[in-house]
Amino acid sequence: MSRSRGFTLLELLVVIVIIGLLAGYVAPRYFGQVGKSEVQVARAQIDSLEKALDQYRLDTRHYPTAEQGLAALMTKPATEANWSGPYLKKSVPNDPWGRPYLYRVPGAKGEYDVYSLGRDGKPGGSGEDADIGLEQQVTLNK
């Protein structure tokens, strides 16, 4: 008589419980890191946009108007004779949450503000929901 080899239902249930416990322990740590990395990506993109805006200002002697917005970094405004762009290698990115970066002239913290409203898309907030970019303007434009 030959017996077929395999796992019993009890053995499978034990393995599933162990995998569930490991996932319950690891998943919150992993997803917490994802949120932090999105904030870091937003800060890096804002820094890149600020450098492009500074280059725009060197060429035209002023920052783009609020009406021109960040699109002026890629497309020559009709009124800019000294525009030497495009000032970005690719198109103006959206923030890590899929929304466009906000541009304000004059800015609340400097000559302009480039910022994201964070994960929640609403002004204010804390943690991943906090506005990103406005706090940097304080140190950059003092």
Short mmCIF file of C-alpha atoms in Angstrom, two decimals:
data_model
loop_
_atom_site.label_atom_id
_atom_site.label_comp_id
_atom_site.label_asym_id
_atom_site.label_seq_id
_atom_site.Cartn_x
_atom_site.Cartn_y
_atom_site.Cartn_z
CA MET A 1 0.00 0.00 0.00
CA SER A 2 1.33 3.41 -0.91
CA ARG A 3 0.26 6.52 0.89
CA SER A 4 0.23 9.77 -0.99
CA ARG A 5 2.37 12.43 0.53
CA GLY A 6 1.10 15.93 1.15
CA PHE A 7 0.37 18.51 3.80
CA THR A 8 -2.44 18.16 6.27
CA LEU A 9 -5.00 20.88 6.71
CA LEU A 10 -3.56 21.66 10.14
CA GLU A 11 -0.07 22.18 8.73
CA LEU A 12 -1.41 24.53 6.04
CA LEU A 13 -3.35 26.55 8.62
CA VAL A 14 -0.23 26.93 10.80
CA VAL A 15 1.77 28.21 7.82
CA ILE A 16 -1.00 30.67 6.87
CA VAL A 17 -1.15 32.00 10.45
CA ILE A 18 2.63 32.49 10.54
CA ILE A 19 2.56 34.36 7.21
CA GLY A 20 -0.31 36.51 8.49
CA LEU A 21 1.61 37.41 11.66
CA LEU A 22 4.71 38.32 9.68
CA ALA A 23 2.67 40.46 7.27
CA GLY A 24 0.97 42.19 10.21
CA TYR A 25 4.36 43.04 11.66
CA VAL A 26 6.17 44.09 8.47
CA ALA A 27 3.40 45.85 6.50
CA PRO A 28 2.95 48.90 8.79
CA ARG A 29 6.71 49.51 8.80
CA TYR A 30 6.89 49.20 5.01
CA PHE A 31 3.93 51.50 4.32
CA GLY A 32 5.28 54.07 6.79
CA GLN A 33 8.46 54.21 4.71
CA VAL A 34 6.47 54.67 1.50
CA GLY A 35 4.85 57.81 2.94
CA LYS A 36 8.22 59.23 4.00
CA SER A 37 9.68 58.58 0.58
CA GLU A 38 6.79 60.41 -1.12
CA VAL A 39 7.51 63.47 1.02
CA GLN A 40 11.21 63.25 0.11
CA VAL A 41 10.34 63.00 -3.60
CA ALA A 42 8.11 66.07 -3.30
CA ARG A 43 10.91 68.05 -1.61
CA ALA A 44 13.39 67.01 -4.31
CA GLN A 45 10.98 67.98 -7.10
CA ILE A 46 10.29 71.35 -5.47
CA ASP A 47 14.03 71.95 -5.19
CA SER A 48 14.40 71.19 -8.89
CA LEU A 49 11.54 73.54 -9.77
CA GLU A 50 13.09 76.30 -7.64
CA LYS A 51 16.41 75.92 -9.47
CA ALA A 52 14.63 76.10 -12.81
CA LEU A 53 12.77 79.23 -11.64
CA ASP A 54 16.08 80.82 -10.63
CA GLN A 55 17.51 80.07 -14.08
CA TYR A 56 14.38 81.59 -15.65
CA ARG A 57 14.91 84.70 -13.54
CA LEU A 58 18.56 84.98 -14.60
CA ASP A 59 17.47 85.03 -18.24
CA THR A 60 14.35 87.21 -18.01
CA ARG A 61 15.17 89.27 -14.88
CA HIS A 62 11.93 88.23 -13.16
CA TYR A 63 10.03 85.13 -12.12
CA PRO A 64 7.05 83.93 -14.18
CA THR A 65 3.78 85.66 -13.35
CA ALA A 66 1.02 83.77 -11.56
CA GLU A 67 -0.85 83.58 -14.88
CA GLN A 68 2.16 82.06 -16.67
CA GLY A 69 2.75 79.65 -13.80
CA LEU A 70 5.22 76.80 -13.89
CA ALA A 71 4.33 76.13 -17.55
CA ALA A 72 6.63 79.07 -18.41
CA LEU A 73 9.55 76.80 -17.52
CA MET A 74 8.76 74.59 -20.52
CA THR A 75 6.93 76.84 -22.99
CA LYS A 76 8.10 80.31 -23.98
CA PRO A 77 5.60 82.98 -22.93
CA ALA A 78 4.69 85.32 -25.80
CA THR A 79 5.99 88.37 -23.91
CA GLU A 80 9.44 86.99 -23.00
CA ALA A 81 12.15 88.04 -25.45
CA ASN A 82 15.05 86.73 -23.30
CA TRP A 83 13.55 83.31 -22.54
CA SER A 84 16.21 80.62 -23.12
CA GLY A 85 14.37 77.52 -21.98
CA PRO A 86 13.11 74.98 -21.60
CA TYR A 87 14.43 75.03 -18.04
CA LEU A 88 13.46 71.44 -17.20
CA LYS A 89 14.52 68.24 -18.97
CA LYS A 90 10.97 66.85 -18.81
CA SER A 91 7.56 68.43 -18.37
CA VAL A 92 6.58 69.98 -15.04
CA PRO A 93 5.87 66.96 -12.79
CA ASN A 94 2.85 66.43 -10.60
CA ASP A 95 3.44 65.89 -6.91
CA PRO A 96 3.74 62.27 -5.70
CA TRP A 97 -0.02 62.21 -5.05
CA GLY A 98 -0.88 63.12 -8.66
CA ARG A 99 -1.77 66.79 -8.19
CA PRO A 100 0.01 69.75 -9.83
CA TYR A 101 2.44 71.76 -7.73
CA LEU A 102 1.08 75.13 -6.71
CA TYR A 103 2.91 78.33 -7.70
CA ARG A 104 2.21 81.70 -6.11
CA VAL A 105 3.74 85.10 -6.92
CA PRO A 106 4.35 87.00 -4.73
CA GLY A 107 4.83 84.25 -2.19
CA ALA A 108 3.88 84.28 1.45
CA LYS A 109 7.44 83.37 2.45
CA GLY A 110 9.49 84.94 -0.37
CA GLU A 111 9.32 86.25 -3.92
CA TYR A 112 7.40 83.12 -4.91
CA ASP A 113 6.11 79.89 -3.39
CA VAL A 114 6.22 76.45 -5.00
CA TYR A 115 4.47 73.89 -2.85
CA SER A 116 2.32 70.79 -2.55
CA LEU A 117 -0.59 70.40 -0.19
CA GLY A 118 0.64 66.94 0.80
CA ARG A 119 -1.14 63.63 0.77
CA ASP A 120 -4.56 64.99 1.77
CA GLY A 121 -4.57 67.84 -0.79
CA LYS A 122 -5.79 70.33 1.83
CA PRO A 123 -3.95 73.32 3.33
CA GLY A 124 -2.22 72.69 6.65
CA GLY A 125 -2.02 69.27 8.20
CA SER A 126 0.76 67.33 9.84
CA GLY A 127 2.99 64.42 8.94
CA GLU A 128 2.37 63.24 5.37
CA ASP A 129 -0.66 65.56 5.14
CA ALA A 130 1.45 68.68 5.84
CA ASP A 131 2.11 71.25 3.13
CA ILE A 132 5.49 70.66 1.51
CA GLY A 133 7.62 73.50 0.21
CA LEU A 134 6.36 76.45 2.20
CA GLU A 135 8.67 75.67 5.11
CA GLN A 136 11.68 75.62 2.74
CA GLN A 137 10.98 79.10 1.43
CA VAL A 138 11.64 80.55 4.89
CA THR A 139 15.23 79.36 4.90
CA LEU A 140 15.93 79.95 1.20
CA ASN A 141 14.74 83.53 0.95
CA LYS A 142 15.91 85.14 4.21
#
